[in-house]
Tab-separated table of C-alpha atoms in Angstrom:
chain	number	residue	atom	x	y	z
A	882	MET	CA	188.030	136.747	95.864
A	883	HIS	CA	185.532	134.511	97.790
A	884	THR	CA	184.728	134.218	101.632
A	885	HIS	CA	186.250	130.440	103.225
A	886	LYS	CA	185.354	129.059	105.934
A	887	ILE	CA	188.159	127.157	107.903
A	888	GLN	CA	187.264	124.545	110.686
A	889	HIS	CA	189.200	122.204	112.837
A	890	ASP	CA	188.289	120.775	115.942
A	891	LEU	CA	190.038	118.581	118.826
A	892	ILE	CA	189.256	116.689	121.831
A	893	ILE	CA	191.196	118.240	124.328
A	894	HIS	CA	191.591	116.382	128.193
A	895	ALA	CA	191.348	119.591	130.651
A	896	LEU	CA	188.775	121.383	132.711
A	897	PRO	CA	186.412	124.142	130.198
A	898	SER	CA	187.662	126.469	132.877
A	899	LYS	CA	191.214	125.978	132.084
A	900	VAL	CA	190.467	125.388	128.133
A	901	TRP	CA	188.383	129.088	129.019
A	902	LYS	CA	191.204	130.098	130.561
A	903	VAL	CA	194.094	129.376	127.910
A	904	LEU	CA	191.974	130.897	124.847
A	905	THR	CA	191.355	134.140	126.653
A	906	SER	CA	194.552	134.867	128.383
A	907	SER	CA	197.040	137.295	127.033
A	908	GLU	CA	199.708	135.363	128.570
A	909	TYR	CA	198.739	131.937	126.707
A	910	ALA	CA	197.271	133.503	123.560
A	911	ARG	CA	200.968	134.633	122.825
A	912	GLN	CA	202.066	130.954	123.160
A	913	PHE	CA	199.422	129.715	120.653
A	914	LEU	CA	199.441	132.565	118.044
A	915	PHE	CA	203.024	132.467	117.033
A	916	ASN	CA	203.875	135.206	119.838
A	917	GLU	CA	201.245	137.774	119.048
A	918	GLU	CA	199.778	139.297	121.904
A	919	LEU	CA	195.502	139.226	121.716
A	920	ARG	CA	194.160	141.403	123.890
A	921	SER	CA	190.519	141.853	125.189
A	922	ASP	CA	188.068	141.858	128.194
A	923	TRP	CA	186.074	139.703	126.775
A	924	MET	CA	182.467	141.286	126.816
A	925	LYS	CA	180.441	141.667	124.036
A	926	GLY	CA	181.098	144.610	121.804
A	927	SER	CA	185.344	145.192	123.409
A	928	PRO	CA	187.594	146.013	121.872
A	929	ILE	CA	190.218	143.290	120.587
A	930	ILE	CA	193.374	143.682	119.397
A	931	LEU	CA	196.631	142.075	118.330
A	932	ASP	CA	199.603	143.001	118.979
A	933	ILE	CA	203.464	142.158	117.788
A	934	GLU	CA	206.656	141.828	118.949
A	935	SER	CA	209.348	142.937	116.535
A	936	ASN	CA	212.862	143.815	117.494
A	937	GLY	CA	211.918	144.990	120.903
A	938	ILE	CA	209.058	146.686	119.321
A	939	ARG	CA	205.796	145.955	120.022
A	940	GLU	CA	202.925	147.160	117.407
A	941	SER	CA	198.853	146.724	117.057
A	942	VAL	CA	198.343	145.099	113.943
A	943	SER	CA	194.741	144.103	114.072
A	944	LYS	CA	191.859	145.484	115.792
A	945	GLY	CA	188.201	144.373	116.021
A	946	THR	CA	185.838	143.609	117.857
A	947	VAL	CA	183.870	140.806	120.575
A	948	GLN	CA	180.798	139.896	118.680
A	949	GLU	CA	179.719	136.835	121.385
A	950	VAL	CA	180.544	135.851	124.324
A	951	VAL	CA	179.254	133.000	126.389
A	952	PRO	CA	181.382	132.500	128.973
A	953	GLY	CA	183.179	128.737	128.919
A	954	ILE	CA	180.963	128.389	125.729
A	955	SER	CA	181.825	129.942	123.104
A	956	MET	CA	182.651	133.503	121.296
A	957	GLN	CA	183.329	135.103	118.655
A	958	TYR	CA	184.866	137.832	117.288
A	959	THR	CA	185.462	139.875	114.292
A	960	LEU	CA	189.587	141.508	113.411
A	961	TYR	CA	190.436	143.455	110.277
A	962	ALA	CA	194.081	141.263	110.598
A	963	LEU	CA	196.915	141.594	108.008
A	964	PRO	CA	197.739	144.788	106.397
A	965	GLU	CA	197.258	142.619	102.746
A	966	PHE	CA	193.697	142.136	104.139
A	967	ALA	CA	192.974	145.249	105.354
A	968	GLU	CA	189.823	145.699	104.136
A	969	SER	CA	188.203	142.486	104.432
A	970	PRO	CA	187.421	141.575	108.226
A	971	VAL	CA	188.820	137.712	109.921
A	972	THR	CA	185.798	136.080	112.092
A	973	CYS	CA	187.020	133.904	114.307
A	974	SER	CA	185.189	131.439	116.814
A	975	TYR	CA	185.645	129.225	119.422
A	976	GLU	CA	183.394	126.500	121.093
A	977	LEU	CA	183.859	124.455	123.700
A	978	ALA	CA	181.577	121.082	123.447
A	979	PRO	CA	181.440	118.221	126.444
A	980	GLU	CA	183.219	115.207	125.124
A	981	GLU	CA	183.527	112.047	126.536
A	982	GLY	CA	186.374	112.154	128.359
A	983	GLY	CA	187.094	115.683	127.766
A	984	ILE	CA	186.108	118.902	126.047
A	985	ARG	CA	186.113	119.467	121.987
A	986	LEU	CA	187.576	122.824	120.786
A	987	ILE	CA	185.861	123.905	117.667
A	988	ILE	CA	188.113	126.730	116.056
A	989	SER	CA	186.009	128.275	113.459
A	990	GLN	CA	187.725	131.326	111.185
A	991	GLU	CA	185.750	133.035	107.690
A	992	LEU	CA	187.919	135.187	105.703
A	993	GLU	CA	188.725	136.148	101.521
A	994	LEU	CA	191.469	134.374	100.387
A	995	PRO	CA	193.250	135.374	96.507
A	996	SER	CA	194.732	132.228	96.362
A	997	PRO	CA	194.280	127.917	97.072
A	998	GLY	CA	197.572	128.391	98.624
A	999	LEU	CA	197.535	130.733	101.321
A	1000	TYR	CA	194.313	128.959	102.386
A	1001	LYS	CA	196.272	125.766	103.306
A	1002	LEU	CA	198.684	128.277	105.066
A	1003	VAL	CA	195.839	129.713	107.229
A	1004	SER	CA	194.068	126.011	107.543
A	1005	GLY	CA	198.155	124.706	108.519
A	1006	ASN	CA	198.941	127.886	111.179
A	1007	CYS	CA	194.681	126.809	112.877
A	1008	GLN	CA	195.949	123.167	113.154
A	1009	MET	CA	199.155	124.504	115.047
A	1010	MET	CA	197.000	126.850	116.884
A	1011	LEU	CA	195.087	123.664	117.888
A	1012	GLN	CA	197.467	121.350	118.615
A	1013	LYS	CA	199.130	124.504	120.940
A	1014	ILE	CA	196.044	124.973	123.062
A	1015	LYS	CA	195.618	121.433	123.567
A	1016	TRP	CA	199.286	121.639	124.537
A	1017	LEU	CA	198.955	124.566	126.722
A	1018	ALA	CA	195.327	123.487	128.561
A	1019	GLU	CA	196.297	120.110	129.071
A	1020	TYR	CA	200.268	120.387	130.831
A	1021	CYS	CA	201.008	124.278	131.917
């Protein structure tokens, strides 16, 4: 398997504080993470847990650690993701950069993928997440 880096970005017409709130609030994360809940206090070294709910039962499916945080600017965390990737962590990064008319949000994921088809799926999911984050920051 090879390590792949997936990176997407877009401009969000909202205050940086609103974008940051969307990224770090469990309430918002559930909406852009396909009904999964990401829990953490977002402090360097803190645990991060990804929960899903299925048939009324909430279960932790991924656990990791917050690697770096500069509040309102950037964060990076590592998760041991889906069961089929239990041996390979996923490193996720968010970066907010000022841009004329808004904020550029850059999302990066580094992970090992066994097939090109899975790369397309993960990349497509990342693009959908960005669009949902944009909508939440601009309209909610």
